[in-house]
């Protein structure tokens, strides 16, 4: 039996459809970079959004793509933050970008080692194990006060100019451009990764590990790999925080941070990479707005939002944004053109 | 006869019951071997042991004379032991095309490629599409697997396994749950399996078993009860009493 080339061509097109850039994506990044010029007075909060978005992107890689839930992702964030702060304070690596990479690598090493703890067990086990690791690290950082500054945090950190040229300023101008650029580059890499055969195998592992192994996928190895990569992303997010604020404290490891992160991803929706970024935008602006309005009730509002999302999304909270994504896909003229073609073909028959 | 797959005193105990009891099974290269037995006889358990989904309590499994008992499932797949599932185990969120593409790419050792966009290997896609055509799945190639009709999902179960290029294919009740009028699709697919693939078929439908098999093993309460050619098994009064008798009584 021979397969007509047209069938292969259309199959190719369908397979690569996931990876195609949508117009809304272009708009998203254009706006993010336009904000550099349009909202200079908002650069501080935009910087926070950038590293929070990166942090949530990291969680999306393991939760949205590999199905590994975590309530202790701050472990990697915190290790990245302390590494970056320590490298700068002791002038071990002075150039921020290099220090950022080093922080990511340290977090990756920790991710690799701890990944073996999340291979087995139910979601509940994973929640507990990841939570435990983060608490453990917090206590470690606390007891090694001579190194980390203990409960006072790591004081007296000075971050040198990026590439030896761009100084960090108190308005967050450099900080935003720097964080956004890092986020954008890491996003491109993640986008490539999830649309690769490796990314597809992650979806398989998440969807049905039994079948995944039955087609020859080493489920454990794939989970270790993505957990390690995600840890690196989280570490870099933490390092961005440390570098843009020239400070690191025990709070980087806190339970609240891990829990908020899960909330950010749920707000934006997991499993399509933009969820973490959109969630970060909504979360930060809501926090900013509501905490000015009613400082003491901020957690109340967050709780309310969570309840609403869960009600709207029912049991599939991670995909409550699916209608929006469908809409976005419909905006893509290629999808549209293909639909039209298919429709007219149907009519002919 | 060259034995391709062999079990030696294979035993699996669950709390309270022995699901596999000292099984010594030998499967010849290229065989069309059927495994029959009443519900709960331990047929699926045997497949789980052969594929490494479960570890035996004792005993060994040899592939081409080599002990593979310690290998994890995915490595056994790499050596050509591939199975289908009695209850569908598919990737609900992926399409048949993606599922097949994934299986082919894993078989080729390209599963760790993380910088290449899916769908950039024409030869790989050609192979996936060709298999989908063979199993008459072209009309649903881009549908989410979860929404496919049950019969199509059963076909996909086998198609995925074929994409792994099995040397020994273990089919666990491929037609289970398929309505009578759609069964022929599955049967056609099973009958058309490549001749060089060794097949072990678990099936309750005796018409299918006897038209398919050149050798039949009967499993009862975890133990191999009888084995022989279809004629021998059909004639065996003990089998009739224990197994076929039951069928007849049922009917
Ligand atoms: N994971 C398990 N834990 C405990 N007992 C099990 C397990 N798996 C199977 N069993 C038991 O082992 C016995 C054999 O089950 P198995 O599924 O292998 O039977 P089978 O021959 O495939 O039956 P069927 O024809 O209904 O598919 C049954 O009594 C079953 O209850
Ligand atoms: Mg069974």
Coordinates of C-alpha atoms and ligand atoms in Angstrom, one line a residue:
Chain A
X1 CA 0.0 0.0 0.0
X2 CA 1.3 3.4 -0.9
X3 CA 0.4 6.6 0.9
X4 CA -0.5 9.5 -1.2
X5 CA 1.9 12.5 -0.7
X6 CA -1.1 14.7 -0.2
X7 CA -2.1 12.7 2.9
X8 CA 1.4 13.0 4.3
X9 CA 1.5 16.7 3.5
X10 CA -1.8 17.4 5.3
X11 CA -0.6 15.2 8.3
X12 CA 2.6 17.2 8.5
X13 CA 0.5 20.4 8.6
X14 CA -1.7 19.1 11.3
X15 CA 1.2 17.9 13.4
X16 CA 3.0 21.2 13.2
X17 CA -0.2 23.2 13.8
X18 CA 0.5 23.2 17.6
X19 CA 3.8 25.0 17.1
X20 CA 2.5 27.7 14.7
X21 CA 2.6 31.3 16.0
X22 CA -0.8 32.8 16.6
X23 CA -1.5 36.5 16.0
X24 CA -2.5 37.0 19.6
X25 CA 0.9 35.7 20.7
X26 CA 2.6 38.4 18.6
X27 CA 0.3 41.0 20.2
X28 CA 1.1 39.7 23.7
X29 CA 4.9 40.1 23.3
X30 CA 4.6 43.3 21.4
X31 CA 2.6 44.8 24.3
X32 CA 5.1 43.5 26.8
X33 CA 8.0 45.2 25.1
X34 CA 6.0 48.3 24.2
X35 CA 5.4 48.7 28.0
X36 CA 9.1 49.5 28.3
X37 CA 8.4 52.8 26.6
X38 CA 4.7 53.3 27.4
X39 CA 4.6 52.7 31.1
X40 CA 8.0 53.7 32.6
X41 CA 6.3 54.5 35.9
X42 CA 5.0 50.9 36.2
X43 CA 8.4 49.2 35.6
X44 CA 8.7 48.0 39.2
X45 CA 5.5 46.0 39.2
X46 CA 6.1 44.9 35.6
X47 CA 9.4 43.5 36.7
X48 CA 7.6 41.5 39.4
X49 CA 5.2 40.3 36.8
X50 CA 8.1 39.2 34.6
X51 CA 9.8 37.0 37.2
X52 CA 6.5 35.7 38.6
X53 CA 5.4 34.8 35.0
X54 CA 8.7 32.9 34.5
X55 CA 8.2 31.2 37.9
X56 CA 4.7 30.2 36.8
X57 CA 5.9 29.1 33.4
X58 CA 8.2 26.8 35.2
X59 CA 5.4 25.2 37.2
X60 CA 3.4 24.9 34.0
X61 CA 6.1 22.8 32.5
X62 CA 5.8 20.2 35.1
X63 CA 2.1 20.5 36.0
X64 CA 0.5 21.4 32.6
X65 CA 2.7 19.2 30.5
X66 CA 3.9 16.3 32.7
X67 CA 1.1 16.3 35.3
X68 CA 3.4 16.7 38.3
X69 CA 1.8 18.8 40.9
X70 CA 3.9 20.7 43.4
X71 CA 3.3 22.8 46.5
X72 CA 6.9 23.5 47.1
X73 CA 8.2 25.0 43.9
X74 CA 9.6 27.9 45.9
X75 CA 12.4 25.5 46.8
X76 CA 14.0 26.1 43.5
X77 CA 13.0 29.8 43.3
X78 CA 14.7 30.3 46.7
X79 CA 17.8 28.4 45.9
X80 CA 18.1 30.5 42.7
X81 CA 17.6 33.7 44.6
X82 CA 20.1 32.9 47.3
X83 CA 22.7 31.7 44.8
X84 CA 22.4 35.0 42.8
X85 CA 22.5 37.1 45.9
X86 CA 25.5 35.2 47.3
X87 CA 27.4 35.3 44.0
X88 CA 27.0 39.1 43.9
X89 CA 27.7 39.8 47.5
X90 CA 30.9 37.8 47.6
X91 CA 31.8 39.1 44.1
X92 CA 32.2 35.5 42.8
X93 CA 30.4 36.2 39.5
X94 CA 30.0 39.9 38.9
X95 CA 28.2 39.9 35.6
X96 CA 24.4 39.4 36.3
X97 CA 23.7 37.3 33.2
X98 CA 26.4 34.8 34.1
X99 CA 25.3 34.8 37.7
X100 CA 21.8 34.2 36.5
X101 CA 22.9 31.1 34.5
X102 CA 24.9 29.9 37.5
X103 CA 21.8 30.2 39.7
X104 CA 19.8 28.3 37.2
X105 CA 22.3 25.5 37.1
X106 CA 22.4 25.2 40.9
X107 CA 18.6 25.0 41.0
X108 CA 18.7 22.4 38.2
X109 CA 21.1 20.3 40.3
X110 CA 18.6 20.5 43.2
X111 CA 15.8 19.7 40.8
X112 CA 17.5 16.7 39.5
X113 CA 18.2 15.3 42.9
X114 CA 14.7 15.9 44.3
X115 CA 13.0 14.7 41.1
X116 CA 13.4 11.2 42.2
X117 CA 11.1 11.9 45.1
X118 CA 8.2 12.9 42.9
X119 CA 8.4 9.9 40.5
X120 CA 6.1 7.7 42.5
X121 CA 2.9 8.3 44.3
X122 CA -0.4 10.1 44.0
X123 CA -0.9 13.8 43.7
X124 CA -1.3 14.0 47.4
X125 CA 2.1 12.4 48.0
X126 CA 3.7 14.8 45.6
X127 CA 2.1 17.8 47.3
X128 CA 3.5 16.6 50.6
X129 CA 6.9 15.7 49.3
X130 CA 7.4 19.0 47.4
X131 CA 6.1 21.0 50.4
X132 CA 8.5 19.1 52.6
X133 CA 11.5 19.8 50.4
X134 CA 10.7 23.6 50.4
X135 CA 10.2 23.7 54.2
X136 CA 13.5 21.8 54.7
X137 CA 15.4 24.2 52.5
X138 CA 13.9 27.2 54.4
X139 CA 15.1 25.7 57.7
X140 CA 18.5 25.0 56.2
X141 CA 18.8 28.6 55.0
X142 CA 17.7 29.7 58.5
X143 CA 20.3 27.7 60.4
X144 CA 23.2 28.6 58.1
X145 CA 22.8 32.2 59.2
X146 CA 26.5 32.9 58.8
X147 CA 26.1 32.4 55.0
X148 CA 22.5 33.4 54.4
X149 CA 22.0 36.2 56.9
X150 CA 19.4 34.0 58.6
X151 CA 16.1 35.7 59.5
X152 CA 17.4 39.1 58.6
X153 CA 18.0 38.1 55.0
X154 CA 21.1 38.7 53.0
X155 CA 22.0 42.3 53.3
X156 CA 24.5 44.4 51.5
X157 CA 24.2 42.9 48.1
X158 CA 25.2 45.1 45.1
X159 CA 24.4 44.0 41.6
X160 CA 26.9 45.1 39.0
X161 CA 25.7 46.4 35.6
X162 CA 24.4 43.9 33.1
X163 CA 27.1 43.1 30.6
X164 CA 29.1 45.7 32.5
X165 CA 27.0 48.5 30.9
X166 CA 23.4 48.7 32.1
X167 CA 23.1 49.7 35.7
X168 CA 20.1 48.7 37.8
X169 CA 18.2 51.8 38.9
X170 CA 15.6 52.3 41.6
X171 CA 12.8 52.8 39.1
X172 CA 13.1 49.4 37.7
X173 CA 13.8 50.5 34.1
X174 CA 16.8 48.3 33.6
X175 CA 15.2 45.6 35.8
X176 CA 12.2 45.4 33.6
X177 CA 14.0 45.2 30.3
X178 CA 16.4 42.7 31.8
X179 CA 13.7 40.5 33.3
X180 CA 11.5 40.7 30.3
X181 CA 14.3 39.7 28.0
X182 CA 15.2 36.8 30.1
X183 CA 11.6 35.7 30.3
X184 CA 11.2 36.0 26.5
X185 CA 14.2 34.0 25.7
X186 CA 13.3 31.2 28.2
X187 CA 9.8 31.3 26.9
X188 CA 11.0 30.7 23.3
X189 CA 13.0 27.8 24.5
X190 CA 10.1 26.3 26.5
X191 CA 7.8 26.8 23.5
X192 CA 10.2 24.9 21.3
X193 CA 10.5 22.2 23.9
X194 CA 6.8 21.6 24.4
X195 CA 6.2 21.4 20.7
X196 CA 9.0 18.9 20.1
X197 CA 8.7 15.1 20.1
X198 CA 10.0 15.3 23.7
X199 CA 7.2 17.7 24.6
X200 CA 4.7 15.3 23.0
X201 CA 6.1 12.5 25.0
X202 CA 5.5 14.5 28.2
X203 CA 1.8 14.9 27.3
X204 CA 1.7 11.1 26.8
X205 CA 3.3 10.5 30.2
X206 CA 0.8 12.9 31.8
X207 CA -2.1 11.4 29.9
X208 CA -1.4 7.7 30.4
X209 CA 1.9 6.6 31.9
X210 CA 1.0 3.0 31.5
X211 CA 0.6 3.3 27.7
X212 CA 3.5 5.7 27.5
X213 CA 5.8 2.9 28.8
X214 CA 4.1 0.4 26.6
X215 CA 5.3 2.4 23.5
X216 CA 8.8 2.5 24.8
X217 CA 8.9 5.7 26.7
X218 CA 11.0 5.7 29.8
X219 CA 8.4 7.5 32.0
X220 CA 10.8 8.1 34.9
X221 CA 13.5 9.5 32.8
X222 CA 11.2 12.0 31.1
X223 CA 9.8 13.2 34.4
X224 CA 13.3 13.6 35.8
X225 CA 14.3 15.6 32.7
X226 CA 11.4 18.0 32.8
X227 CA 11.5 18.4 36.5
X228 CA 15.2 19.4 36.3
X229 CA 14.5 21.9 33.5
X230 CA 11.6 23.4 35.4
X231 CA 13.7 23.7 38.5
X232 CA 16.3 25.7 36.4
X233 CA 13.5 28.0 35.2
X234 CA 12.3 28.5 38.8
X235 CA 15.8 29.2 39.9
X236 CA 16.3 31.8 37.3
X237 CA 13.1 33.5 38.3
X238 CA 14.3 33.6 41.9
X239 CA 17.6 35.0 40.7
X240 CA 15.8 37.7 38.8
X241 CA 14.0 38.7 42.0
X242 CA 17.3 38.8 44.0
X243 CA 19.1 40.7 41.3
X244 CA 16.4 43.3 40.7
X245 CA 15.9 43.9 44.4
X246 CA 19.5 43.3 45.5
X247 CA 18.1 41.2 48.4
X248 CA 17.3 37.7 49.4
X249 CA 15.4 36.6 52.5
X250 CA 13.9 33.4 53.9
X251 CA 10.6 34.5 52.5
X252 CA 11.8 33.2 49.0
X253 CA 11.2 29.7 50.3
X254 CA 7.9 30.4 52.0
X255 CA 4.9 28.2 51.6
X256 CA 2.8 31.2 50.6
X257 CA 5.0 31.7 47.6
X258 CA 4.5 28.1 46.4
X259 CA 0.7 28.3 47.1
X260 CA 0.3 31.6 45.3
X261 CA 2.2 30.2 42.4
X262 CA -0.3 27.4 42.0
X263 CA -3.0 30.0 42.2
X264 CA -1.3 32.1 39.5
X265 CA -1.2 29.1 37.2
X266 CA -4.8 28.2 37.9
X267 CA -5.9 31.8 37.2
X268 CA -4.2 31.7 33.8
X269 CA -4.8 28.0 33.0
X270 CA -2.2 25.3 32.8
X271 CA -0.9 23.5 29.7
X272 CA -0.5 26.2 27.0
X273 CA 2.5 28.2 28.3
X274 CA 0.7 31.5 28.4
X275 CA -1.3 30.6 31.4
X276 CA 1.5 31.4 33.9
X277 CA 2.2 34.7 32.2
X278 CA -1.4 35.8 32.1
X279 CA -2.0 34.6 35.6
X280 CA 1.0 36.6 36.8
X281 CA -0.4 39.8 35.2
X282 CA -3.9 39.3 36.7
X283 CA -2.5 38.2 40.1
X284 CA -0.1 41.1 40.5
X285 CA -2.5 43.8 39.3
X286 CA -5.3 42.4 41.4
X287 CA -3.0 42.3 44.4
X288 CA -1.8 45.8 43.7
X289 CA -5.3 47.2 43.3
X290 CA -7.1 45.3 46.0
X291 CA -4.4 45.6 48.6
X292 CA -4.6 49.4 48.2
X293 CA -8.4 49.3 48.4
X294 CA -8.7 46.8 51.3
X295 CA -5.3 45.9 52.6
X296 CA -6.5 43.4 55.2
X297 CA -9.0 41.6 52.9
X298 CA -6.6 40.8 50.0
X299 CA -6.5 37.1 50.9
X300 CA -10.3 37.1 51.0
X301 CA -10.5 38.4 47.4
X302 CA -7.9 35.8 46.3
X303 CA -10.0 33.1 47.9
X304 CA -13.1 34.3 46.2
X305 CA -11.4 34.3 42.8
X306 CA -10.2 30.8 43.4
X307 CA -13.7 29.6 44.3
X308 CA -15.2 31.2 41.2
X309 CA -12.6 29.7 38.9
X310 CA -13.1 26.3 40.3
X311 CA -16.9 26.7 40.0
X312 CA -16.6 27.9 36.4
X313 CA -14.0 25.3 35.4
X314 CA -15.7 22.5 37.4
X315 CA -13.4 19.6 37.8
X316 CA -11.1 20.7 35.1
X317 CA -9.7 23.8 36.7
X318 CA -6.5 23.7 34.6
X319 CA -8.5 24.3 31.4
X320 CA -11.0 26.8 32.3
X321 CA -9.4 29.2 29.8
X322 CA -10.0 26.7 27.0
X323 CA -12.7 28.7 25.3
X324 CA -10.4 31.7 25.1
X325 CA -7.8 29.6 23.5
X326 CA -10.2 28.2 21.0
X327 CA -11.2 31.7 20.2
X328 CA -7.5 32.6 19.7
X329 CA -7.0 29.7 17.4
X330 CA -10.0 30.7 15.4
X331 CA -8.3 34.1 14.9
X332 CA -5.5 32.4 13.1
X333 CA -6.2 32.8 9.4
X334 CA -4.6 29.5 8.5
X335 CA -6.9 27.5 10.7
X336 CA -9.7 29.6 9.4
X337 CA -8.7 29.0 5.8
X338 CA -8.4 25.3 6.4
X339 CA -11.9 25.2 8.0
X340 CA -13.4 27.0 5.0
X341 CA -11.7 24.6 2.6
X342 CA -13.0 21.6 4.5
X343 CA -16.5 23.1 4.6
X344 CA -16.7 23.8 0.9
X345 CA -15.4 20.3 0.2
X346 CA -18.2 18.9 2.4
X347 CA -20.7 20.9 0.4
X348 CA -19.4 19.6 -2.9
X349 CA -19.9 16.0 -1.8
Chain B
X1 CA 10.6 -24.8 16.2
X2 CA 12.5 -21.8 17.5
X3 CA 11.3 -20.6 20.7
X4 CA 11.2 -16.8 20.8
X5 CA 9.5 -16.2 24.2
X6 CA 9.6 -18.6 27.1
X7 CA 8.6 -18.5 30.7
X8 CA 10.2 -20.7 33.4
X9 CA 8.1 -21.4 36.5
X10 CA 6.6 -18.0 36.4
X11 CA 4.6 -17.3 39.5
X12 CA 2.6 -14.3 40.7
X13 CA 0.9 -14.1 44.0
X14 CA -1.5 -11.4 45.1
X15 CA -2.8 -11.2 48.6
X16 CA -4.7 -14.4 48.9
X17 CA -4.6 -15.7 45.3
X18 CA -2.1 -17.1 42.9
X19 CA -2.7 -15.4 39.6
X20 CA 0.1 -17.2 37.9
X21 CA 1.1 -20.6 39.1
X22 CA 4.4 -22.0 37.9
X23 CA 3.7 -21.2 34.3
X24 CA 6.0 -22.8 31.7
X25 CA 5.0 -21.3 28.4
X26 CA 6.9 -21.5 25.1
X27 CA 6.0 -19.4 22.1
X28 CA 7.4 -20.3 18.7
X29 CA 8.8 -17.7 16.3
X30 CA 6.1 -16.6 14.0
X31 CA 3.4 -18.4 15.9
X32 CA -0.3 -17.5 16.0
X33 CA -0.7 -18.6 19.6
X34 CA -4.0 -18.2 21.5
X35 CA -4.3 -18.0 25.2
X36 CA -7.8 -18.9 26.5
X37 CA -9.3 -19.4 29.9
X38 CA -12.2 -18.4 32.1
X39 CA -12.6 -15.0 33.6
X40 CA -10.0 -14.4 36.3
X41 CA -7.8 -17.2 35.1
X42 CA -4.8 -14.9 35.0
X43 CA -4.4 -14.2 31.3
X44 CA -4.0 -10.4 31.7
X45 CA -1.7 -11.0 34.7
X46 CA 0.5 -13.2 32.4
X47 CA 0.8 -10.3 29.9
X48 CA 1.6 -7.9 32.7
X49 CA 4.4 -10.2 33.8
X50 CA 5.7 -10.7 30.2
X51 CA 5.8 -6.9 29.6
X52 CA 7.2 -5.9 33.0
X53 CA 4.1 -4.0 34.2
X54 CA 4.1 -6.4 37.2
X55 CA 7.1 -8.2 38.7
X56 CA 6.8 -12.0 39.1
X57 CA 6.9 -13.4 42.6
X58 CA 9.3 -16.0 41.2
X59 CA 10.3 -17.4 37.9
X60 CA 12.0 -16.1 34.8
X61 CA 11.1 -14.8 31.3
X62 CA 13.4 -15.5 28.4
X63 CA 13.4 -13.7 25.1
X64 CA 15.6 -15.5 22.5
X65 CA 17.1 -17.4 25.4
X66 CA 18.1 -14.2 27.2
X67 CA 16.7 -13.4 30.7
X68 CA 14.6 -10.2 30.5
X69 CA 12.9 -10.6 33.8
X70 CA 14.7 -7.6 35.3
X71 CA 14.1 -5.2 32.5
X72 CA 11.6 -2.3 32.8
X73 CA 8.6 -2.2 30.4
X74 CA 10.1 0.4 28.0
X75 CA 13.3 -1.6 27.5
X76 CA 11.3 -4.7 26.7
X77 CA 9.4 -2.7 24.1
X78 CA 12.7 -1.8 22.7
X79 CA 13.5 -5.5 22.4
X80 CA 10.2 -6.1 20.6
X81 CA 7.8 -7.2 23.2
X82 CA 4.7 -5.1 22.7
X83 CA 1.2 -5.4 24.0
X84 CA -2.3 -4.0 23.6
X85 CA -4.7 -3.6 26.5
X86 CA -8.0 -5.3 27.4
X87 CA -9.3 -1.9 28.6
X88 CA -8.3 0.9 26.3
X89 CA -5.1 2.7 27.4
X90 CA -4.8 5.6 25.0
X91 CA -3.8 9.2 25.1
X92 CA -7.2 10.9 25.3
X93 CA -5.9 14.4 24.6
X94 CA -3.8 13.4 21.6
X95 CA -5.0 12.6 18.1
X96 CA -4.4 9.2 16.5
X97 CA -1.8 10.9 14.2
X98 CA 0.0 12.3 17.2
X99 CA -0.2 9.0 19.0
X100 CA 1.3 7.1 16.1
X101 CA 3.9 9.8 15.4
X102 CA 5.0 9.5 19.0
X103 CA 5.2 5.8 18.9
X104 CA 7.2 5.8 15.7
X105 CA 9.5 8.5 17.0
X106 CA 10.1 6.7 20.3
X107 CA 10.9 3.5 18.4
X108 CA 13.5 5.4 16.4
X109 CA 15.1 6.7 19.5
X110 CA 14.1 10.3 18.7
X111 CA 11.9 10.7 21.7
X112 CA 14.4 13.0 23.5
X113 CA 14.7 15.4 20.6
X114 CA 13.6 18.6 22.2
X115 CA 14.7 21.2 19.7
X116 CA 12.9 19.8 16.7
X117 CA 9.3 20.7 16.0
X118 CA 6.9 17.8 15.8
X119 CA 6.1 17.0 12.2
X120 CA 9.4 17.8 10.6
X121 CA 10.4 14.2 9.7
X122 CA 8.5 13.3 6.5
X123 CA 9.6 9.6 6.6
X124 CA 8.3 9.3 10.2
X125 CA 5.0 10.9 9.2
X126 CA 4.7 8.7 6.2
X127 CA 5.1 5.6 8.4
X128 CA 2.5 6.8 10.9
X129 CA 0.0 7.7 8.2
X130 CA 0.6 4.4 6.4
X131 CA -0.2 2.5 9.6
X132 CA -3.3 4.6 10.2
X133 CA -4.5 3.8 6.7
X134 CA -3.9 0.1 7.2
X135 CA -6.1 0.3 10.3
X136 CA -8.7 2.4 8.5
X137 CA -8.3 5.3 10.8
X138 CA -7.6 8.0 8.2
X139 CA -11.0 9.5 8.6
X140 CA -10.4 10.3 12.3
X141 CA -6.7 11.0 12.1
X142 CA -6.9 14.4 13.6
X143 CA -9.7 13.9 16.1
X144 CA -9.1 13.8 19.9
X145 CA -8.7 10.2 20.8
X146 CA -11.1 10.6 23.7
X147 CA -14.0 11.3 21.4
X148 CA -13.5 8.5 18.9
X149 CA -16.1 5.7 18.7
X150 CA -15.2 2.7 20.8
X151 CA -14.5 0.5 17.8
X152 CA -12.0 3.1 16.4
X153 CA -10.3 3.2 19.7
X154 CA -9.9 -0.6 19.7
X155 CA -8.3 -0.4 16.3
X156 CA -6.0 2.4 17.5
X157 CA -4.9 0.1 20.4
X158 CA -3.5 -2.3 17.9
X159 CA -2.2 0.4 15.5
X160 CA -0.1 1.9 18.3
X161 CA 1.4 -1.4 19.1
X162 CA 2.2 -2.1 15.4
X163 CA 4.0 1.3 15.3
X164 CA 6.4 -0.1 17.8
X165 CA 7.4 -2.8 15.3
X166 CA 6.8 -5.7 17.6
X167 CA 8.6 -9.0 17.3
X168 CA 6.2 -10.5 19.8
X169 CA 2.8 -8.9 19.9
X170 CA 0.6 -9.7 22.9
X171 CA -3.1 -8.9 22.2
X172 CA -5.3 -8.8 25.2
X173 CA -8.9 -9.3 24.0
X174 CA -8.7 -6.9 21.1
X175 CA -12.4 -7.3 20.3
X176 CA -13.5 -6.9 23.9
X177 CA -16.7 -4.8 24.1
X178 CA -16.9 -4.3 20.4
X179 CA -20.5 -4.8 19.1
X180 CA -21.0 -7.9 16.9
X181 CA -21.4 -5.9 13.6
X182 CA -18.1 -4.1 14.1
X183 CA -16.0 -7.1 15.1
X184 CA -15.0 -7.9 11.6
X185 CA -12.9 -4.7 11.4
X186 CA -10.9 -5.9 14.4
X187 CA -10.7 -9.4 13.1
X188 CA -9.5 -8.2 9.7
X189 CA -6.8 -6.2 11.4
X190 CA -5.7 -9.1 13.5
X191 CA -5.7 -11.5 10.6
X192 CA -3.6 -9.0 8.5
X193 CA -0.8 -8.7 11.1
X194 CA 2.6 -9.1 9.4
X195 CA 3.5 -12.8 9.2
X196 CA 6.9 -12.4 10.8
X197 CA 5.4 -11.0 14.0
X198 CA 4.8 -13.6 16.6
X199 CA 1.3 -13.1 18.1
X200 CA -0.1 -14.2 21.4
X201 CA -3.8 -13.6 21.4
X202 CA -6.1 -13.6 24.4
X203 CA -9.7 -14.1 23.4
X204 CA -13.0 -15.4 24.7
X205 CA -14.7 -15.8 21.4
X206 CA -14.0 -19.3 20.3
X207 CA -14.8 -18.7 16.6
X208 CA -12.0 -16.1 16.6
X209 CA -9.6 -18.3 18.5
X210 CA -10.1 -21.3 16.2
X211 CA -9.9 -19.4 13.0
X212 CA -6.8 -17.5 14.1
X213 CA -4.6 -19.8 16.1
X214 CA -2.2 -22.5 15.2
X215 CA -1.5 -23.3 18.8
X216 CA -3.7 -22.8 21.9
X217 CA -2.8 -22.7 25.6
X218 CA -5.5 -23.0 28.2
X219 CA -5.1 -21.2 31.5
X220 CA -7.2 -22.2 34.5
X221 CA -6.8 -20.6 38.0
X222 CA -3.4 -19.3 37.1
X223 CA -2.0 -22.6 35.9
X224 CA -1.4 -23.9 32.4
X225 CA -4.1 -26.5 32.0
X226 CA -3.6 -27.8 28.5
X227 CA -1.8 -26.9 25.4
X228 CA -1.9 -28.1 21.8
X229 CA -3.1 -27.5 18.2
X230 CA -6.6 -26.2 17.8
X231 CA -7.7 -29.8 16.9
X232 CA -6.2 -31.2 20.0
X233 CA -7.7 -28.6 22.3
X234 CA -11.1 -29.0 20.6
X235 CA -11.0 -32.7 21.2
X236 CA -9.6 -32.5 24.8
X237 CA -12.4 -33.7 27.1
X238 CA -10.8 -32.0 30.1
X239 CA -10.8 -28.6 28.4
X240 CA -14.4 -29.2 27.3
X241 CA -15.3 -29.9 30.9
X242 CA -13.5 -27.0 32.5
X243 CA -13.7 -24.3 29.9
X244 CA -15.6 -25.0 26.8
X245 CA -18.3 -26.8 28.8
X246 CA -18.8 -23.6 30.8
X247 CA -19.2 -21.7 27.6
X248 CA -21.8 -24.1 26.3
X249 CA -23.6 -24.0 29.6
X250 CA -23.5 -20.2 29.5
X251 CA -25.0 -20.2 26.0
Ligands
LIG1 N1 -3.3 -6.0 40.9 C1 -4.0 -7.0 41.4 N2 -4.1 -7.2 42.8 C2 -4.8 -8.2 43.3 N3 -5.4 -9.2 42.6 C3 -5.3 -9.1 41.2 C4 -4.6 -8.0 40.6 N4 -4.7 -8.2 39.2 C5 -5.4 -9.3 39.1 N5 -5.8 -9.8 40.2 C6 -6.5 -11.1 40.4 O1 -5.8 -12.1 39.7 C7 -6.7 -13.0 39.1 C8 -6.4 -13.0 37.6 O2 -6.8 -11.8 37.0 P1 -6.6 -11.5 35.5 O3 -7.0 -10.1 35.3 O4 -5.2 -11.8 35.1 O5 -7.6 -12.5 34.8 P2 -8.0 -12.6 33.3 O6 -7.7 -14.1 32.9 O7 -7.3 -11.6 32.5 O8 -9.6 -12.4 33.4 P3 -10.5 -11.7 32.3 O9 -10.9 -12.8 31.3 O10 -11.7 -11.4 33.1 O11 -9.8 -10.6 31.7 C9 -8.1 -12.4 39.4 O12 -8.6 -13.2 40.5 C10 -7.9 -11.0 39.8 O13 -8.9 -10.6 40.7
LIG2 MG1 -7.9 -10.1 31.3

